[in-house]
Amino acid sequence: MTLAATFLGGARSRLLPASIPFSFFAAAVVFHVAGWAALVAAAPDVAGFVGGLGAPLSSLHLITLGVLVMTATGAALQLLPVATRQSLPALWPPRLIFWLMVPGVALMSHGMAAAAPTPLVIGGTAIVLALAVFVVVFADNLRRAKSLPVVTGYGWAAAVSLIVAAVLGMVLILDSDRGFLGDRLALAHAHVVVAAYGFMGMLALGFSHVLMPMFALSPAPSPRLSWSGFCAAVLALLLATGGLVFGFENLVLIASAVALAAVVLHLLTMSQVLATRMRKRLGLSFFLIRVAWALLPLSLLLGAANVLDSAGPRGPALFGFVLIFGWLLTFLLGVLQRILPFLASMHGSRRGGKAPLVSELTAEIPLKVHAACHLGALVLVTAGIAIDSVTLVLAGALLGLCGALAFALFALLLFMRLRGGTRNAVREAGS
Amino acid sequence: MGHGARVWEAEGTVHIDVRGLDPPQPLLAIIELIEEPETGGPVIVHHDRDPIMLYPELAERGWDHEHLAAPSGEVRLRLSRATA
């Protein structure tokens, strides 16, 4: 083998076997359906939800761990080595993470819904182990990264947040059975902030610096603006976590203001990306991403209103729904519907022959149905929580379930088209 | 040429060197070059990595890619319009 071929082999090895990222994405698609179905079952208890075991908590974690973390893990394992030009040293850690995460999330969400300590603890332990392996792999890749310093910075913030969120989560699980915590609610609030704004939020903001320019075909945004947004986001997270754990409400309010500044800086960065883009038609995915961008500051305002006790008795549920289903889930589904066909095409070209076209792999109608149902569900559930209407929450959750099924159909059609395309490519290569 | 890439012509073939550029600059420079109306023939890309994210964009625009032999530390590609 020539030196050039060796180098090329090394470069190509940064793209994991298709089965690894697509297993994570397929699991996320299934948990997405399960998450909305659990919200249907939880509908009577959603508006008054302030924490504690039950169907609403189960639905929330099917979405956060089953969809958001599952997708983020698959995307990070696939994209980070490509972006940082550092391949993963072995393939067994991603597979181990997957096989710990999937049963772990299923068991833990069952334990939450049924208030059953045994599956809760076993599932939680499996998830913490999976996340521990992921943090080691992720941190090792970040440590060896030679480019994209802003993305790497966000990656480190996400990694540290994940460790804190997992530890807090495990403490909360153990406490739900034994009740040793003095102020369980404060720790639960810190867990929500560190997991949603820390791990998932930092990953979403960080990867946006790579994915948005790639999707829109734009130059990288101004490093000064990017770094300013990053510093504000990290400061806000530190202030909010400290304020919640030690009970300083004023600190949490200052954190909300700093977080809003971080969001403004991030959105200015993204508007710079979109203003200089070569691709004029951005499609449905960017419509969802723009809705998510609007819901991010709204979640912060709702969080601050809860701290000030001015959001009313349904404020916590409203905040949780806008944060998880509104900002994070909408953003992720916008990204996922763009990245799935793109990754499939990348893997198709790797197998030799012509790369399958992204446009041919994308089933537009299920995506349109999904977007309409998802946005309708957001409006209905939000309104249902706001006016304490079980009927509206139920209607919204059912609409969300239809949307999740449409998204699953999109993923299934993509897989079938990819398999069909690969078979044709192999046939052409053989003829 | 924008995005920091170097473009030249040798023996009737256009070359583009995107080595040392951070993503997504190489992708943009190559797409911009092949979308220029006067770029009809093959383009030789000099890269420092296998640009796997470029291939779906090339396919979508009706271009094929082929890996060429290259010195150590370089990935060299030949891009050409796909034949029907």
Tab-separated table of N, CA and C in Angstrom, chain B:
chain	number	residue	atom	x	y	z
B	1	MET	N	-10.264	34.258	-6.427
B	1	MET	CA	-11.014	33.132	-5.834
B	1	MET	C	-11.214	33.380	-4.347
B	2	GLY	N	-12.431	33.182	-3.849
B	2	GLY	CA	-12.714	33.436	-2.438
B	2	GLY	C	-12.365	32.257	-1.556
B	3	HIS	N	-12.601	32.411	-0.288
B	3	HIS	CA	-12.460	31.362	0.728
B	3	HIS	C	-11.014	30.894	0.917
B	4	GLY	N	-10.038	31.659	0.421
B	4	GLY	CA	-8.629	31.356	0.671
B	4	GLY	C	-8.050	30.248	-0.183
B	5	ALA	N	-8.767	29.761	-1.180
B	5	ALA	CA	-8.250	28.666	-2.021
B	5	ALA	C	-7.383	29.226	-3.155
B	6	ARG	N	-6.441	28.392	-3.633
B	6	ARG	CA	-5.591	28.803	-4.758
B	6	ARG	C	-6.068	28.056	-6.008
B	7	VAL	N	-6.317	28.804	-7.083
B	7	VAL	CA	-6.809	28.166	-8.312
B	7	VAL	C	-5.854	28.501	-9.450
B	8	TRP	N	-5.521	27.507	-10.267
B	8	TRP	CA	-4.676	27.746	-11.434
B	8	TRP	C	-5.026	26.744	-12.519
B	9	GLU	N	-4.480	26.999	-13.710
B	9	GLU	CA	-4.740	26.102	-14.835
B	9	GLU	C	-3.419	25.537	-15.323
B	10	ALA	N	-3.359	24.239	-15.558
B	10	ALA	CA	-2.141	23.606	-16.078
B	10	ALA	C	-2.548	22.577	-17.117
B	11	GLU	N	-1.960	22.690	-18.279
B	11	GLU	CA	-2.230	21.781	-19.406
B	11	GLU	C	-3.735	21.625	-19.637
B	12	GLY	N	-4.429	22.743	-19.622
B	12	GLY	CA	-5.855	22.755	-19.948
B	12	GLY	C	-6.770	22.248	-18.851
B	13	THR	N	-6.206	21.953	-17.656
B	13	THR	CA	-7.044	21.466	-16.552
B	13	THR	C	-6.994	22.467	-15.400
B	14	VAL	N	-8.163	22.700	-14.807
B	14	VAL	CA	-8.228	23.622	-13.667
B	14	VAL	C	-7.844	22.864	-12.400
B	15	HIS	N	-6.984	23.487	-11.575
B	15	HIS	CA	-6.594	22.911	-10.286
B	15	HIS	C	-7.071	23.846	-9.170
B	16	ILE	N	-7.455	23.266	-8.047
B	16	ILE	CA	-7.794	24.079	-6.872
B	16	ILE	C	-7.112	23.457	-5.657
B	17	ASP	N	-6.401	24.291	-4.908
B	17	ASP	CA	-5.687	23.821	-3.723
B	17	ASP	C	-6.367	24.409	-2.485
B	18	VAL	N	-6.967	23.527	-1.676
B	18	VAL	CA	-7.693	23.985	-0.487
B	18	VAL	C	-7.010	23.502	0.792
B	19	ARG	N	-5.757	23.083	0.659
B	19	ARG	CA	-5.057	22.569	1.839
B	19	ARG	C	-4.841	23.674	2.872
B	20	GLY	N	-4.990	23.295	4.132
B	20	GLY	CA	-4.758	24.246	5.221
B	20	GLY	C	-5.973	25.085	5.582
B	21	LEU	N	-7.065	24.934	4.828
B	21	LEU	CA	-8.266	25.722	5.144
B	21	LEU	C	-9.158	24.945	6.114
B	22	ASP	N	-9.774	25.669	7.037
B	22	ASP	CA	-10.702	25.038	7.994
B	22	ASP	C	-12.062	24.864	7.344
B	23	PRO	N	-12.823	23.809	7.746
B	23	PRO	CA	-14.180	23.664	7.225
B	23	PRO	C	-15.021	24.876	7.623
B	24	PRO	N	-15.962	25.320	6.833
B	24	PRO	CA	-16.404	24.715	5.572
B	24	PRO	C	-15.779	25.382	4.338
B	25	GLN	N	-14.646	26.109	4.544
B	25	GLN	CA	-14.056	26.863	3.434
B	25	GLN	C	-13.718	26.008	2.207
B	26	PRO	N	-13.082	24.814	2.371
B	26	PRO	CA	-12.784	24.003	1.178
B	26	PRO	C	-14.047	23.635	0.388
B	27	LEU	N	-15.090	23.239	1.109
B	27	LEU	CA	-16.355	22.856	0.466
B	27	LEU	C	-16.898	24.020	-0.366
B	28	LEU	N	-16.905	25.218	0.251
B	28	LEU	CA	-17.464	26.388	-0.442
B	28	LEU	C	-16.641	26.738	-1.670
B	29	ALA	N	-15.311	26.707	-1.519
B	29	ALA	CA	-14.438	27.095	-2.635
B	29	ALA	C	-14.643	26.154	-3.822
B	30	ILE	N	-14.762	24.851	-3.535
B	30	ILE	CA	-14.908	23.871	-4.631
B	30	ILE	C	-16.281	24.016	-5.293
B	31	ILE	N	-17.324	24.165	-4.471
B	31	ILE	CA	-18.677	24.313	-5.031
B	31	ILE	C	-18.751	25.587	-5.878
B	32	GLU	N	-18.167	26.663	-5.348
B	32	GLU	CA	-18.197	27.937	-6.082
B	32	GLU	C	-17.495	27.787	-7.441
B	33	LEU	N	-16.377	27.047	-7.429
B	33	LEU	CA	-15.617	26.869	-8.681
B	33	LEU	C	-16.414	26.062	-9.706
B	34	ILE	N	-17.003	24.944	-9.275
B	34	ILE	CA	-17.694	24.110	-10.281
B	34	ILE	C	-19.017	24.746	-10.728
B	35	GLU	N	-19.524	25.697	-9.940
B	35	GLU	CA	-20.771	26.363	-10.342
B	35	GLU	C	-20.518	27.531	-11.289
B	36	GLU	N	-19.233	27.897	-11.468
B	36	GLU	CA	-18.929	28.965	-12.434
B	36	GLU	C	-19.229	28.443	-13.835
B	37	PRO	N	-19.921	29.253	-14.658
B	37	PRO	CA	-20.331	28.759	-15.981
B	37	PRO	C	-19.140	28.335	-16.853
B	38	GLU	N	-17.990	28.982	-16.677
B	38	GLU	CA	-16.841	28.651	-17.541
B	38	GLU	C	-16.124	27.372	-17.107
B	39	THR	N	-16.478	26.804	-15.907
B	39	THR	CA	-15.838	25.557	-15.466
B	39	THR	C	-16.615	24.374	-16.048
B	40	GLY	N	-16.181	23.928	-17.217
B	40	GLY	CA	-16.912	22.837	-17.851
B	40	GLY	C	-16.182	21.523	-17.727
B	41	GLY	N	-14.861	21.599	-17.785
B	41	GLY	CA	-14.055	20.381	-17.844
B	41	GLY	C	-13.680	19.862	-16.481
B	42	PRO	N	-12.742	18.924	-16.450
B	42	PRO	CA	-12.359	18.344	-15.169
B	42	PRO	C	-11.637	19.343	-14.263
B	43	VAL	N	-11.771	19.118	-12.961
B	43	VAL	CA	-11.107	19.956	-11.959
B	43	VAL	C	-10.291	19.030	-11.054
B	44	ILE	N	-9.043	19.376	-10.839
B	44	ILE	CA	-8.213	18.592	-9.913
B	44	ILE	C	-8.196	19.320	-8.561
B	45	VAL	N	-8.584	18.595	-7.503
B	45	VAL	CA	-8.628	19.173	-6.154
B	45	VAL	C	-7.434	18.663	-5.357
B	46	HIS	N	-6.725	19.601	-4.734
B	46	HIS	CA	-5.613	19.236	-3.839
B	46	HIS	C	-6.102	19.515	-2.416
B	47	HIS	N	-6.249	18.453	-1.632
B	47	HIS	CA	-6.877	18.567	-0.310
B	47	HIS	C	-5.967	17.917	0.729
B	48	ASP	N	-6.182	18.273	2.002
B	48	ASP	CA	-5.392	17.601	3.043
B	48	ASP	C	-6.234	16.566	3.793
B	49	ARG	N	-7.458	16.312	3.335
B	49	ARG	CA	-8.300	15.269	3.934
B	49	ARG	C	-9.279	14.766	2.878
B	50	ASP	N	-9.854	13.601	3.128
B	50	ASP	CA	-10.872	13.100	2.207
B	50	ASP	C	-12.156	13.901	2.461
B	51	PRO	N	-12.598	14.708	1.507
B	51	PRO	CA	-13.730	15.612	1.788
B	51	PRO	C	-15.076	14.903	1.662
B	52	ILE	N	-15.373	14.058	2.625
B	52	ILE	CA	-16.561	13.206	2.508
B	52	ILE	C	-17.857	14.010	2.458
B	53	MET	N	-17.836	15.213	3.051
B	53	MET	CA	-19.072	16.014	3.019
B	53	MET	C	-19.285	16.683	1.662
B	54	LEU	N	-18.260	16.652	0.833
B	54	LEU	CA	-18.374	17.257	-0.501
B	54	LEU	C	-19.160	16.357	-1.453
B	55	TYR	N	-19.040	15.034	-1.269
B	55	TYR	CA	-19.570	14.108	-2.278
B	55	TYR	C	-21.083	14.227	-2.506
B	56	PRO	N	-21.902	14.334	-1.428
B	56	PRO	CA	-23.342	14.521	-1.695
B	56	PRO	C	-23.622	15.801	-2.480
B	57	GLU	N	-22.848	16.864	-2.217
B	57	GLU	CA	-23.062	18.140	-2.923
B	57	GLU	C	-22.664	17.996	-4.402
B	58	LEU	N	-21.591	17.254	-4.652
B	58	LEU	CA	-21.161	17.023	-6.047
B	58	LEU	C	-22.235	16.230	-6.798
B	59	ALA	N	-22.699	15.158	-6.147
B	59	ALA	CA	-23.702	14.294	-6.796
B	59	ALA	C	-24.955	15.096	-7.138
B	60	GLU	N	-25.341	15.957	-6.207
B	60	GLU	CA	-26.556	16.765	-6.408
B	60	GLU	C	-26.390	17.705	-7.605
B	61	ARG	N	-25.143	18.106	-7.904
B	61	ARG	CA	-24.868	19.030	-9.013
B	61	ARG	C	-24.469	18.305	-10.289
B	62	GLY	N	-24.528	16.971	-10.269
B	62	GLY	CA	-24.204	16.205	-11.483
B	62	GLY	C	-22.717	16.079	-11.746
B	63	TRP	N	-21.918	16.040	-10.689
B	63	TRP	CA	-20.467	15.864	-10.854
B	63	TRP	C	-20.040	14.544	-10.218
B	64	ASP	N	-19.037	13.890	-10.832
B	64	ASP	CA	-18.447	12.665	-10.286
B	64	ASP	C	-17.091	12.990	-9.671
B	65	HIS	N	-16.629	12.100	-8.794
B	65	HIS	CA	-15.276	12.280	-8.253
B	65	HIS	C	-14.491	10.980	-8.373
B	66	GLU	N	-13.183	11.157	-8.459
B	66	GLU	CA	-12.306	9.980	-8.565
B	66	GLU	C	-11.017	10.313	-7.799
B	67	HIS	N	-10.556	9.365	-6.981
B	67	HIS	CA	-9.315	9.595	-6.239
B	67	HIS	C	-8.106	9.336	-7.140
B	68	LEU	N	-7.129	10.233	-7.066
B	68	LEU	CA	-5.903	10.074	-7.842
B	68	LEU	C	-4.740	9.787	-6.891
B	69	ALA	N	-3.669	9.247	-7.443
B	69	ALA	CA	-2.457	9.050	-6.628
B	69	ALA	C	-1.940	10.415	-6.208
B	70	ALA	N	-1.432	10.513	-4.984
B	70	ALA	CA	-0.971	11.805	-4.473
B	70	ALA	C	0.186	11.601	-3.511
B	71	PRO	N	1.005	12.648	-3.335
B	71	PRO	CA	2.093	12.520	-2.350
B	71	PRO	C	1.537	12.359	-0.943
B	72	SER	N	2.382	11.891	-0.041
B	72	SER	CA	1.947	11.694	1.348
B	72	SER	C	1.425	13.007	1.935
B	73	GLY	N	0.319	12.920	2.661
B	73	GLY	CA	-0.257	14.101	3.304
B	73	GLY	C	-1.220	14.856	2.414
B	74	GLU	N	-1.409	14.359	1.168
B	74	GLU	CA	-2.352	15.040	0.270
B	74	GLU	C	-3.403	14.052	-0.223
B	75	VAL	N	-4.621	14.522	-0.352
B	75	VAL	CA	-5.667	13.747	-1.029
B	75	VAL	C	-5.947	14.494	-2.327
B	76	ARG	N	-5.857	13.786	-3.448
B	76	ARG	CA	-6.055	14.446	-4.742
B	76	ARG	C	-7.271	13.836	-5.434
B	77	LEU	N	-8.142	14.693	-5.905
B	77	LEU	CA	-9.377	14.233	-6.551
B	77	LEU	C	-9.487	14.805	-7.953
B	78	ARG	N	-10.127	14.020	-8.803
B	78	ARG	CA	-10.448	14.522	-10.147
B	78	ARG	C	-11.965	14.624	-10.217
B	79	LEU	N	-12.466	15.837	-10.384
B	79	LEU	CA	-13.918	16.043	-10.489
B	79	LEU	C	-14.272	16.239	-11.957
B	80	SER	N	-15.341	15.593	-12.377
B	80	SER	CA	-15.781	15.789	-13.761
B	80	SER	C	-17.292	15.693	-13.826
B	81	ARG	N	-17.841	16.303	-14.842
B	81	ARG	CA	-19.303	16.238	-15.000
B	81	ARG	C	-19.715	14.790	-15.253
B	82	ALA	N	-20.758	14.356	-14.573
B	82	ALA	CA	-21.201	12.963	-14.695
B	82	ALA	C	-21.726	12.709	-16.094
B	83	THR	N	-21.396	11.516	-16.612
B	83	THR	CA	-21.960	11.136	-17.908
B	83	THR	C	-23.330	10.532	-17.657
B	84	ALA	N	-24.247	10.768	-18.555
B	84	ALA	CA	-25.643	10.315	-18.343
B	84	ALA	C	-25.725	8.805	-18.316
